Short mmCIF file of C-alpha atoms in Angstrom, two decimals:
data_model
loop_
_atom_site.label_atom_id
_atom_site.label_comp_id
_atom_site.label_asym_id
_atom_site.label_seq_id
_atom_site.Cartn_x
_atom_site.Cartn_y
_atom_site.Cartn_z
CA MET E 75 -26.76 -127.43 9.95
CA ASN E 76 -29.46 -127.77 6.69
CA GLU E 77 -32.23 -130.02 5.51
CA GLN E 78 -29.36 -130.48 2.29
CA THR E 79 -26.57 -131.44 5.23
CA PHE E 80 -29.74 -133.98 6.82
CA SER E 81 -29.82 -135.83 3.77
CA ASP E 82 -26.13 -135.93 2.75
CA LEU E 83 -26.08 -137.68 6.13
CA ALA E 84 -29.20 -139.92 5.59
CA ARG E 85 -27.26 -141.14 2.41
CA ARG E 86 -24.04 -142.13 4.31
CA ASP E 87 -25.69 -143.59 6.79
CA THR E 88 -27.51 -145.77 4.02
CA GLU E 89 -24.18 -146.45 2.87
CA ARG E 90 -21.80 -147.76 5.67
CA HIS E 91 -18.94 -149.26 3.51
CA LEU E 92 -16.21 -150.78 5.03
CA LEU E 93 -12.66 -151.56 3.64
CA VAL E 94 -10.94 -154.21 4.82
CA ALA E 95 -7.40 -154.59 4.50
CA VAL E 96 -6.38 -158.29 4.71
CA ASP E 97 -3.33 -160.66 4.17
CA GLU E 98 -2.89 -164.48 4.95
CA SER E 99 -1.90 -164.08 8.46
CA ASP E 100 -4.30 -165.22 11.56
CA ASN E 101 -4.99 -161.43 12.76
CA SER E 102 -6.44 -160.76 9.58
CA ARG E 103 -8.63 -163.54 10.04
CA ARG E 104 -9.97 -162.07 13.33
CA VAL E 105 -10.61 -158.83 11.76
CA VAL E 106 -12.94 -160.81 9.66
CA MET E 107 -14.28 -162.93 12.13
CA TYR E 108 -14.18 -159.57 14.20
CA LEU E 109 -16.64 -157.90 12.06
CA ALA E 110 -18.80 -160.69 11.31
CA ASP E 111 -19.16 -160.74 14.65
CA PHE E 112 -20.17 -157.53 15.49
CA PHE E 113 -21.80 -155.98 11.84
CA GLY E 114 -23.19 -159.34 10.75
CA ASP E 115 -27.07 -158.17 11.47
CA ASP E 116 -26.23 -154.88 9.79
CA LYS E 117 -28.48 -154.93 7.01
CA ASN E 118 -26.99 -151.92 5.87
CA VAL E 119 -22.96 -152.61 6.23
CA TYR E 120 -20.97 -152.75 2.75
CA ILE E 121 -17.98 -154.92 2.81
CA THR E 122 -14.42 -154.36 0.57
CA LEU E 123 -12.04 -156.79 1.27
CA LEU E 124 -8.45 -155.81 -0.22
CA SER E 125 -5.45 -157.93 -0.17
CA ILE E 126 -2.01 -155.77 -1.72
CA ILE E 127 0.57 -158.06 -2.96
CA PRO E 128 3.45 -155.76 -3.37
CA GLU E 129 5.25 -157.22 -6.10
CA PRO E 130 8.02 -158.35 -5.34
CA SER E 131 11.69 -157.06 -6.29
CA GLU E 132 13.00 -158.91 -8.92
CA ASP E 133 16.48 -158.50 -6.93
CA TYR E 134 14.94 -161.58 -4.72
CA PHE E 135 14.92 -164.39 -7.58
CA ALA E 136 16.74 -165.96 -9.80
CA SER E 137 14.96 -165.56 -12.73
CA GLU E 138 11.92 -164.28 -13.73
CA SER E 139 10.52 -167.56 -14.22
CA GLU E 140 10.67 -167.86 -10.59
CA GLN E 141 9.63 -164.74 -9.82
CA ALA E 142 6.42 -165.65 -12.13
CA LYS E 143 5.55 -168.86 -10.33
CA TRP E 144 6.31 -166.52 -7.14
CA LEU E 145 3.49 -164.15 -7.91
CA LYS E 146 1.40 -167.29 -9.09
CA ASP E 147 1.39 -169.27 -6.30
CA LYS E 148 0.90 -166.13 -3.86
CA LYS E 149 -2.56 -164.90 -6.43
CA LYS E 150 -3.89 -168.37 -5.94
CA SER E 151 -2.85 -169.17 -2.04
CA MET E 152 -4.54 -165.91 -1.52
CA GLU E 153 -7.52 -165.89 -3.94
CA LYS E 154 -8.79 -169.67 -1.84
CA ILE E 155 -7.98 -167.47 1.95
CA MET E 156 -10.41 -164.58 0.25
CA LYS E 157 -13.31 -167.20 -0.46
CA GLY E 158 -12.54 -168.14 3.46
CA TYR E 159 -13.27 -164.60 4.42
CA ARG E 160 -16.03 -164.29 2.44
CA GLN E 161 -17.39 -167.09 3.97
CA ILE E 162 -16.86 -166.60 7.01
CA LEU E 163 -19.18 -163.14 6.27
CA THR E 164 -21.67 -164.96 4.79
CA GLY E 165 -22.21 -167.79 7.51
CA ALA E 166 -22.45 -164.34 10.20
CA GLY E 167 -25.65 -163.10 7.87
CA PHE E 168 -24.06 -161.07 5.47
CA LYS E 169 -25.41 -160.37 1.60
CA GLU E 170 -23.39 -161.89 -0.77
CA GLU E 171 -23.80 -158.78 -2.78
CA LYS E 172 -22.57 -156.41 0.13
CA ILE E 173 -19.01 -157.86 -0.32
CA GLU E 174 -17.00 -157.42 -2.97
CA THR E 175 -13.73 -158.62 -2.99
CA ARG E 176 -10.53 -157.11 -4.40
CA LEU E 177 -6.96 -158.47 -4.96
CA SER E 178 -4.02 -156.04 -6.04
CA ILE E 179 -0.62 -157.18 -7.21
CA ARG E 180 1.62 -154.06 -7.64
CA SER E 181 4.70 -152.24 -6.87
CA CYS E 182 4.11 -149.73 -4.11
CA THR E 183 7.06 -148.72 -1.60
CA SER E 184 4.14 -148.67 1.43
CA ILE E 185 1.56 -150.98 2.03
CA GLY E 186 -0.61 -148.50 4.31
CA ASP E 187 0.10 -145.81 1.10
CA ALA E 188 -1.24 -148.33 -1.27
CA ILE E 189 -4.44 -149.61 1.09
CA LEU E 190 -5.12 -145.15 1.90
CA GLU E 191 -5.11 -145.03 -2.79
CA GLU E 192 -7.74 -147.65 -2.15
CA GLN E 193 -9.77 -146.11 0.16
CA ASP E 194 -9.28 -142.87 -1.21
CA LYS E 195 -10.83 -144.14 -4.59
CA LEU E 196 -13.68 -145.78 -3.03
CA LYS E 197 -14.97 -143.43 -0.34
CA CYS E 198 -15.23 -145.73 2.62
CA CYS E 199 -16.25 -144.23 5.33
CA ILE E 200 -13.97 -147.09 7.65
CA VAL E 201 -11.05 -148.61 7.29
CA VAL E 202 -10.34 -151.73 8.87
CA VAL E 203 -6.95 -153.25 9.80
CA GLY E 204 -5.79 -155.69 12.32
CA ARG E 205 -1.98 -155.50 14.45
CA ARG E 206 -0.27 -157.89 14.10
CA GLY E 207 1.62 -157.10 17.51
CA ILE E 208 5.49 -156.46 15.79
CA SER E 209 7.70 -155.15 19.20
CA HIS E 210 9.23 -152.35 19.13
CA ASP E 211 12.43 -153.58 17.35
CA GLU E 212 10.54 -155.01 14.39
CA GLU E 213 8.71 -151.69 14.37
CA PHE E 214 11.85 -149.73 14.42
CA VAL E 215 13.51 -152.13 10.77
CA PHE E 216 10.06 -153.01 8.86
CA GLY E 217 7.79 -150.39 10.27
CA SER E 218 3.99 -150.79 11.23
CA THR E 219 1.04 -151.17 8.49
CA SER E 220 -1.62 -149.88 11.46
CA SER E 221 0.18 -147.29 12.51
CA LYS E 222 1.55 -145.70 9.61
CA ILE E 223 -2.39 -146.24 8.51
CA LEU E 224 -3.58 -144.28 11.71
CA HIS E 225 -1.50 -141.90 11.15
CA HIS E 226 -1.80 -140.70 7.13
CA ALA E 227 -6.02 -141.25 6.91
CA ARG E 228 -7.89 -138.72 5.84
CA ASN E 229 -11.52 -138.38 5.55
CA CYS E 230 -12.05 -141.96 7.04
CA ALA E 231 -12.61 -143.12 10.17
CA VAL E 232 -9.69 -146.16 10.97
CA MET E 233 -10.63 -148.95 13.07
CA VAL E 234 -7.71 -151.50 14.20
CA VAL E 235 -8.25 -155.00 15.63
CA GLU E 236 -5.99 -156.46 17.97
CA MET T 312 26.57 -149.88 -19.30
CA ALA T 313 26.34 -153.56 -20.39
CA SER T 314 28.61 -154.15 -23.05
CA ASN T 315 26.46 -157.71 -24.13
CA SER T 316 27.91 -160.24 -25.88
CA GLU T 317 24.90 -161.88 -26.39
CA GLN T 318 25.78 -163.39 -30.12
CA LYS T 319 28.91 -165.01 -30.42
CA ILE T 320 31.47 -166.53 -27.66
CA PRO T 321 34.29 -164.20 -27.04
CA THR T 322 37.41 -165.66 -26.34
CA MET T 323 41.16 -165.22 -27.01
CA SER T 324 44.07 -167.67 -28.01
CA ARG T 325 46.32 -168.43 -24.78
CA GLN T 326 49.88 -167.01 -27.15
CA ALA T 327 47.91 -163.73 -27.13
CA ALA T 328 47.08 -163.72 -23.52
CA GLU T 329 50.71 -164.23 -22.83
CA ALA T 330 51.93 -160.87 -24.71
CA LEU T 331 49.24 -158.77 -23.15
CA ILE T 332 50.64 -159.53 -19.96
CA ALA T 333 54.24 -159.85 -20.87
CA GLU T 334 53.46 -156.48 -22.62
CA LYS T 335 51.26 -154.68 -19.84
CA MET T 336 53.27 -156.47 -16.88
CA GLY T 337 56.16 -157.52 -17.82
CA PRO T 338 57.69 -160.87 -19.92
CA ASP T 339 58.63 -162.47 -16.64
CA ARG T 340 55.49 -162.22 -14.91
CA VAL T 341 53.89 -164.60 -17.78
CA PRO T 342 52.72 -167.91 -16.06
CA ARG T 343 53.47 -171.01 -17.27
CA LYS T 344 50.25 -172.15 -16.12
CA PHE T 345 46.88 -170.11 -16.51
CA LYS T 346 43.82 -171.18 -17.99
CA ILE T 347 41.43 -168.50 -20.71
CA ILE T 348 37.51 -168.99 -19.40
CA THR T 349 35.04 -167.21 -20.69
CA ASP T 350 32.01 -169.13 -18.81
CA THR T 351 32.18 -168.26 -14.90
CA SER T 352 29.16 -169.83 -13.63
CA ASP T 353 31.33 -172.30 -11.35
CA PHE T 354 33.52 -168.99 -9.78
CA PHE T 355 35.65 -171.52 -7.59
CA ARG T 356 36.87 -172.94 -11.14
CA VAL T 357 38.68 -169.35 -11.39
CA ASP T 358 42.18 -169.51 -10.30
CA TYR T 359 45.00 -167.56 -9.47
CA ASN T 360 46.41 -166.10 -13.59
CA ASP T 361 43.77 -167.58 -15.28
CA VAL T 362 42.50 -165.07 -17.90
CA VAL T 363 38.44 -164.21 -18.37
CA ILE T 364 37.29 -162.80 -21.48
CA LEU T 365 34.26 -160.28 -20.31
CA GLY T 366 32.86 -158.38 -23.73
CA ASP T 367 35.96 -159.27 -25.90
CA ASN T 368 38.27 -157.77 -22.91
CA PRO T 369 40.78 -159.71 -21.04
CA TYR T 370 40.92 -159.89 -17.64
CA TRP T 371 44.24 -161.26 -15.64
CA VAL T 372 43.05 -163.00 -12.67
CA LYS T 373 44.85 -161.91 -9.69
CA ARG T 374 43.13 -162.94 -5.44
CA TYR T 375 40.05 -163.38 -3.51
CA GLU T 376 38.82 -160.07 -1.64
CA LYS T 377 38.06 -160.39 1.73
CA GLU T 378 36.05 -159.01 4.17
CA GLY T 379 36.04 -159.28 8.04
CA ARG T 380 32.53 -159.95 9.21
CA PHE T 381 30.06 -160.93 12.14
CA GLY T 382 33.58 -161.38 14.06
CA LEU T 383 35.21 -163.46 11.51
CA ASP T 384 38.43 -161.42 10.26
CA ASP T 385 39.42 -161.55 6.41
CA GLU T 386 36.50 -163.56 5.54
CA PRO T 387 37.69 -164.82 2.02
CA LYS T 388 34.88 -163.78 -0.57
CA TYR T 389 35.44 -166.81 -3.82
CA TRP T 390 33.23 -164.89 -5.59
CA VAL T 391 35.22 -161.30 -5.71
CA ARG T 392 38.36 -161.55 -7.90
CA ARG T 393 41.00 -159.10 -8.25
CA ALA T 394 42.12 -158.30 -11.51
CA ILE T 395 44.55 -156.71 -13.81
CA ASP T 396 42.94 -155.64 -17.33
CA LEU T 397 44.99 -156.25 -19.81
CA SER T 398 43.67 -153.32 -21.82
CA ASP T 399 45.17 -151.05 -20.02
CA GLY T 400 46.74 -152.24 -17.42
CA SER T 401 44.92 -150.74 -14.45
CA THR T 402 43.68 -153.22 -11.09
CA LYS T 403 39.88 -154.08 -11.24
CA ILE T 404 37.79 -155.67 -9.12
CA LEU T 405 35.42 -158.92 -10.92
CA LYS T 406 32.36 -159.81 -8.66
CA LEU T 407 30.92 -162.97 -10.49
CA VAL T 408 27.62 -164.26 -10.22
CA PHE T 409 26.96 -165.95 -6.70
CA HIS T 410 22.81 -166.05 -5.74
CA GLU T 411 22.85 -166.42 -2.30
CA GLU T 412 19.55 -166.07 0.42
CA PHE T 413 19.97 -165.98 3.90
CA GLU T 414 19.17 -164.37 7.47
CA THR T 415 20.20 -161.46 9.32
CA LYS T 416 19.76 -160.82 12.58
CA ILE T 417 19.74 -157.15 13.69
CA GLY T 418 18.32 -156.46 17.51
CA GLY T 419 17.45 -160.09 17.53
CA ILE T 420 15.31 -159.14 14.59
CA SER T 421 15.12 -162.07 11.42
CA ILE T 422 15.60 -160.36 7.95
CA ARG T 423 15.65 -161.96 5.13
CA CYS T 424 18.33 -161.46 2.83
CA PHE T 425 19.25 -162.09 -1.19
CA ARG T 426 22.77 -160.91 -2.95
CA SER T 427 21.79 -159.75 -6.48
CA PRO T 428 24.10 -159.37 -8.76
CA LYS T 429 21.36 -157.69 -10.79
CA LYS T 430 20.18 -154.93 -8.46
CA GLU T 431 24.32 -154.01 -8.23
CA ALA T 432 24.82 -153.46 -11.85
CA ARG T 433 21.26 -151.73 -12.14
CA ILE T 434 22.97 -149.00 -9.37
CA LEU T 435 26.45 -148.91 -11.07
CA ASP T 436 24.15 -147.92 -13.84
CA LEU T 437 22.10 -145.56 -12.00
CA VAL T 438 25.74 -144.24 -10.21
CA ALA T 439 27.97 -143.69 -12.60
CA GLU T 440 28.34 -139.63 -12.18
CA HIS T 441 28.02 -139.93 -8.91
CA PRO T 442 31.00 -139.20 -7.10
CA ASN T 443 29.60 -141.11 -3.34
CA PHE T 444 29.60 -144.44 -4.71
CA MET T 445 32.08 -147.01 -6.09
CA HIS T 446 32.18 -147.13 -10.05
CA GLY T 447 31.86 -149.89 -12.98
CA HIS T 448 30.15 -151.65 -15.69
CA TRP T 449 28.57 -154.75 -15.73
CA VAL T 450 29.07 -157.95 -18.52
CA LEU T 451 27.05 -160.74 -19.34
CA ASP T 452 30.08 -163.70 -19.89
CA SER T 453 29.17 -166.53 -22.58
CA ALA T 454 27.00 -167.98 -20.47
CA GLY T 455 24.92 -165.47 -19.10
CA ASN T 456 26.23 -164.29 -16.20
CA ASN T 457 26.10 -160.84 -14.53
CA VAL T 458 29.83 -160.19 -13.82
CA ARG T 459 30.51 -156.48 -12.38
CA ILE T 460 33.66 -155.12 -13.29
CA LEU T 461 34.69 -152.46 -10.51
CA GLU T 462 37.31 -149.49 -10.82
CA PHE T 463 39.32 -150.11 -8.04
CA ILE T 464 39.08 -147.71 -4.97
CA PRO T 465 42.92 -146.07 -3.83
CA GLY T 466 42.21 -145.81 0.29
CA PRO T 467 41.35 -146.64 3.59
CA ARG T 468 37.95 -147.67 5.27
CA TYR T 469 36.65 -144.33 6.11
CA ASP T 470 35.65 -145.53 10.09
CA GLN T 471 39.63 -146.86 10.21
CA LEU T 472 40.60 -142.72 9.61
CA ILE T 473 38.00 -142.15 12.20
CA ILE T 474 39.66 -143.60 15.35
CA ASP T 475 43.37 -141.73 14.14
CA TYR T 476 41.27 -138.27 14.16
CA GLY T 477 42.32 -136.12 17.55
CA THR T 478 44.70 -137.19 21.06
CA ASP T 479 41.13 -138.31 22.75
CA HIS T 480 37.44 -138.09 22.29
CA GLN T 481 37.28 -134.28 23.08
CA ASP T 482 40.01 -133.34 20.69
CA TYR T 483 38.59 -134.68 18.14
CA PHE T 484 34.50 -133.17 18.97
CA PHE T 485 35.75 -130.11 19.54
CA ASN T 486 38.56 -129.90 16.20
CA TYR T 487 37.63 -132.73 14.07
CA PHE T 488 34.07 -133.46 14.30
CA LYS T 489 32.12 -130.75 11.92
CA GLU T 490 34.16 -132.19 9.07
CA VAL T 491 33.60 -135.65 9.91
CA LEU T 492 29.93 -134.15 10.10
CA ASP T 493 30.20 -132.76 6.36
CA GLN T 494 31.37 -135.92 5.36
CA TYR T 495 28.45 -138.19 7.32
CA ILE T 496 26.10 -135.85 5.74
CA GLU T 497 27.05 -135.64 1.97
CA LEU T 498 27.13 -140.12 2.89
CA VAL T 499 23.00 -139.93 3.60
CA THR T 500 22.30 -137.62 1.28
CA ALA T 501 24.19 -140.28 -1.11
CA ILE T 502 21.60 -142.91 0.11
CA LYS T 503 18.66 -140.60 -0.38
CA PHE T 504 20.24 -140.46 -4.41
CA LEU T 505 19.16 -144.11 -4.46
CA HIS T 506 16.03 -144.19 -2.02
CA ASP T 507 14.59 -140.83 -4.55
CA HIS T 508 15.30 -143.38 -7.22
CA GLY T 509 13.48 -146.25 -5.43
CA GLU T 510 16.78 -148.60 -4.79
CA LYS T 511 18.21 -149.53 -1.07
CA HIS T 512 21.92 -149.53 -0.14
CA GLY T 513 21.22 -153.32 1.27
CA ASP T 514 23.54 -153.42 3.35
CA ILE T 515 25.20 -150.29 4.70
CA ARG T 516 28.04 -150.69 7.65
CA ARG T 517 30.50 -148.96 7.86
CA ASP T 518 32.74 -150.93 6.41
CA HIS T 519 31.28 -150.23 3.31
CA ILE T 520 32.23 -146.84 3.19
CA ILE T 521 35.92 -147.01 1.50
CA HIS T 522 38.12 -143.00 1.51
CA ASP T 523 38.69 -142.35 -2.04
CA ARG T 524 42.68 -141.24 -1.31
CA GLU T 525 42.85 -139.56 -5.44
CA CYS T 526 39.09 -138.18 -5.96
CA LYS T 527 39.52 -137.06 -1.69
CA VAL T 528 35.52 -138.01 -1.23
CA ASN T 529 34.13 -141.12 0.33
CA ARG T 530 33.02 -143.93 -2.10
CA TRP T 531 29.64 -146.75 -0.73
CA ILE T 532 30.70 -149.79 -1.71
CA ASP T 533 29.05 -153.45 -1.64
CA PHE T 534 25.88 -152.79 -3.03
CA ASP T 535 24.48 -156.04 -3.86
CA TYR T 536 22.36 -156.94 -1.18
CA ASN T 537 18.15 -156.40 -1.11
CA TYR T 538 16.35 -157.62 1.82
CA MET T 539 12.51 -158.16 2.36
CA HIS T 540 11.19 -154.83 3.48
CA GLY T 541 8.57 -154.95 5.82
CA GLU T 542 5.63 -151.30 5.53
CA SER T 543 8.75 -149.56 5.62
CA MET T 544 11.21 -150.03 2.75
CA PHE T 545 13.93 -148.39 3.99
CA GLY T 546 13.83 -148.74 7.38
CA PHE T 547 16.98 -151.41 7.18
CA ASP T 548 19.14 -148.99 5.70
CA LEU T 549 18.57 -146.08 8.30
CA GLN T 550 19.06 -148.20 10.56
CA GLY T 551 22.36 -148.86 8.80
CA LEU T 552 23.04 -144.53 8.49
CA GLY T 553 22.57 -144.28 12.21
CA ASN T 554 24.98 -146.79 13.67
CA ILE T 555 26.90 -145.43 11.51
CA LEU T 556 26.48 -141.45 13.34
CA ILE T 557 26.69 -143.35 16.51
CA PHE T 558 30.38 -144.89 15.66
CA LEU T 559 31.24 -141.60 14.24
CA THR T 560 30.07 -139.26 17.47
CA GLY T 561 31.04 -141.69 19.89
CA ARG T 562 34.66 -141.87 17.32
CA GLY T 563 34.40 -145.36 17.11
CA ASP T 564 31.90 -147.49 19.27
CA VAL T 565 31.11 -147.02 23.75
CA LEU T 566 30.99 -150.52 24.34
CA VAL T 567 29.11 -150.76 28.42
CA PRO T 568 31.10 -153.98 29.01
CA GLU T 569 34.16 -151.47 28.56
CA LEU T 570 32.04 -148.80 30.67
CA TYR T 571 31.19 -151.11 33.07
CA GLN T 572 34.98 -152.55 33.55
CA GLN T 573 36.95 -149.15 33.20
CA GLN T 574 33.81 -145.98 34.18
CA ARG T 575 31.78 -147.25 36.05
CA GLU T 576 30.61 -143.85 37.76
CA VAL T 577 29.19 -143.50 33.64
CA PHE T 578 28.01 -146.82 33.45
CA ASP T 579 25.92 -146.08 37.07
CA ARG T 580 24.79 -143.26 35.09
CA LEU T 581 23.41 -145.48 32.23
CA TRP T 582 19.58 -146.87 31.53
CA GLY T 583 18.87 -150.02 28.69
CA GLU T 584 17.31 -147.34 26.86
CA ASP T 585 20.38 -145.37 26.18
CA LEU T 586 21.80 -148.32 24.28
CA ASN T 587 21.93 -148.42 20.55
CA ILE T 588 18.27 -150.66 19.92
CA SER T 589 20.34 -152.79 17.29
CA TYR T 590 23.85 -153.40 19.28
CA LYS T 591 22.85 -153.71 22.18
CA ASN T 592 25.99 -153.87 24.00
CA ARG T 593 26.31 -150.26 22.11
CA VAL T 594 25.46 -146.61 24.15
CA ALA T 595 23.38 -144.49 21.62
CA ASN T 596 22.78 -141.95 24.12
CA LEU T 597 26.12 -140.17 24.08
CA GLN T 598 25.83 -137.25 25.67
CA LYS T 599 25.60 -139.30 28.94
CA ILE T 600 29.01 -140.20 28.13
CA PHE T 601 30.73 -136.95 26.54
CA PRO T 602 28.45 -134.10 27.68
CA TYR T 603 29.22 -131.42 25.41
CA ILE T 604 27.35 -133.53 22.45
CA PRO T 605 24.68 -130.45 21.22
CA LYS T 606 21.01 -132.00 22.15
CA SER T 607 20.27 -131.14 18.04
CA LEU T 608 22.77 -133.98 17.44
CA ASN T 609 22.07 -136.44 20.56
CA ARG T 610 18.48 -136.32 19.83
CA ILE T 611 18.90 -138.01 16.00
CA LEU T 612 21.30 -140.14 18.12
CA LEU T 613 18.21 -141.17 20.32
CA HIS T 614 16.22 -142.00 17.32
CA PHE T 615 18.55 -145.17 17.08
CA SER T 616 18.16 -145.82 20.96
CA ILE T 617 15.99 -148.16 22.62
CA GLY T 618 14.00 -145.73 24.51
CA ALA T 619 13.04 -144.41 20.71
CA LYS T 620 9.30 -143.46 20.43
CA ILE T 621 9.40 -142.86 16.65
CA PHE T 622 11.49 -143.62 13.94
CA TYR T 623 13.33 -142.14 10.87
CA GLU T 624 10.99 -143.25 7.59
CA THR T 625 12.75 -141.64 5.33
CA THR T 626 16.36 -140.04 4.82
CA ASP T 627 14.97 -136.90 4.09
CA GLN T 628 13.92 -136.59 7.68
CA MET T 629 17.17 -137.38 9.36
CA LEU T 630 19.16 -134.56 6.75
CA PHE T 631 16.54 -131.73 8.38
CA ASP T 632 17.69 -133.26 12.03
CA LEU T 633 21.28 -133.33 10.83
CA ALA T 634 21.40 -129.55 8.77
CA LYS T 635 19.80 -128.17 13.16
CA ALA T 636 22.84 -131.09 14.89
CA ARG T 637 25.98 -129.34 12.26
CA ALA T 638 24.64 -125.28 13.01
CA ASP T 639 24.86 -126.07 16.85
CA VAL T 640 28.17 -128.57 16.06
CA ILE T 641 30.30 -125.27 14.03
CA LYS T 642 28.57 -122.60 16.99
CA LEU T 643 30.15 -125.43 19.67
CA SER T 644 33.88 -125.91 17.29
CA GLY T 645 34.36 -121.86 16.84
CA ARG T 646 34.09 -121.91 13.06
CA THR T 647 31.80 -120.75 10.60
CA SER T 648 32.61 -122.65 7.28
#
């Protein structure tokens, strides 16, 4: 290992950037509380709270206005929840400037892929997700975002919080 | 494609409709009472013998279509009407607008489903040149309802043909199954075409495949459902494809209660993990029932069993395994074509 590698390691140490994928579920709240408890005293941890809202198909709605209203309500509700998550983190000692929130409304076939795309852009060193504890049958029909991330993440660690 | 007539409301005089019916179907068939309809919003108002004008074209309405489902045979679909196209005398299926949102259950899992005329119209445009789908076009009626006008497919349900092949399962499997598997692979490839274009079928069931007797192809029908998916956008479609393959491989459903009553020694060899994950009274691990089924094929079936550890996420994964299974089935049946 040469001097250059050491300095590189040191730089990465000071930029411990966690990408935390959240939604409105109880397990997302548990993820945030776990991180607050685990990293609250750590001055070098930077957290990006990411919420992906998959743009729903027009097929789910009888009219465009219904679809627009659904999206508006969903965005408003998620913004409120993200604010709550931020408060949990600041309450545990995180500085405001160490927390970023990103709410992304986008069409996507896989939320897991969308989270990993964000990771690739931000170059976070850890992706943190919760696990819903879905049944075998549910995973068969719906798939599992945490499994997708575990299997497809590259150049980062993955933390799955139960 | 739509022939949208937003600007003017198309209509037709009663005398002109009577003349067309007489010309195309015979003077004795002109009904005494009927309505001319341009707005199909209330589909219960559309009665037998009425003439519906869609995109300047008159359709003479006949009976409701029916569908067997959830154990209810011949449940009428009031929004789906058989009709005669009075411009050329051909039979058409009119699907009127019926927005529906409901939950369906598969293996104890609730899935939120939506009936969407827009989706079906979009897919009709997409598959206009594809032989393995029903064909048709869509029109906005005078009230803006998206009515789909479908070509009538002459032929039976595909699954009803299968159970008549062969004298027993062994005869079926060695003498007919290779061809059936080829037809199935063609049907999966058709679903891949939808998925590659970001569309789901939404309601993959074996009674949604019609064998077109004239064109000698199998066609997927009824793609107006969409479902709220999770991480795996096509998971529900894939479970439908799996259930059809289990049916085709078994020459019908192999039911646990029947094995218990009629083949106790086979029943005693089964474990819970051998059963179908979606329909737990059906066997998925069919090699235990029919030992000559090649491992490569049975391995695909096991992806749809309770004991499955991994699931298919894409039709490509399934088609890859099907190619191997096909090679083994050909070896078994001793045919090379």
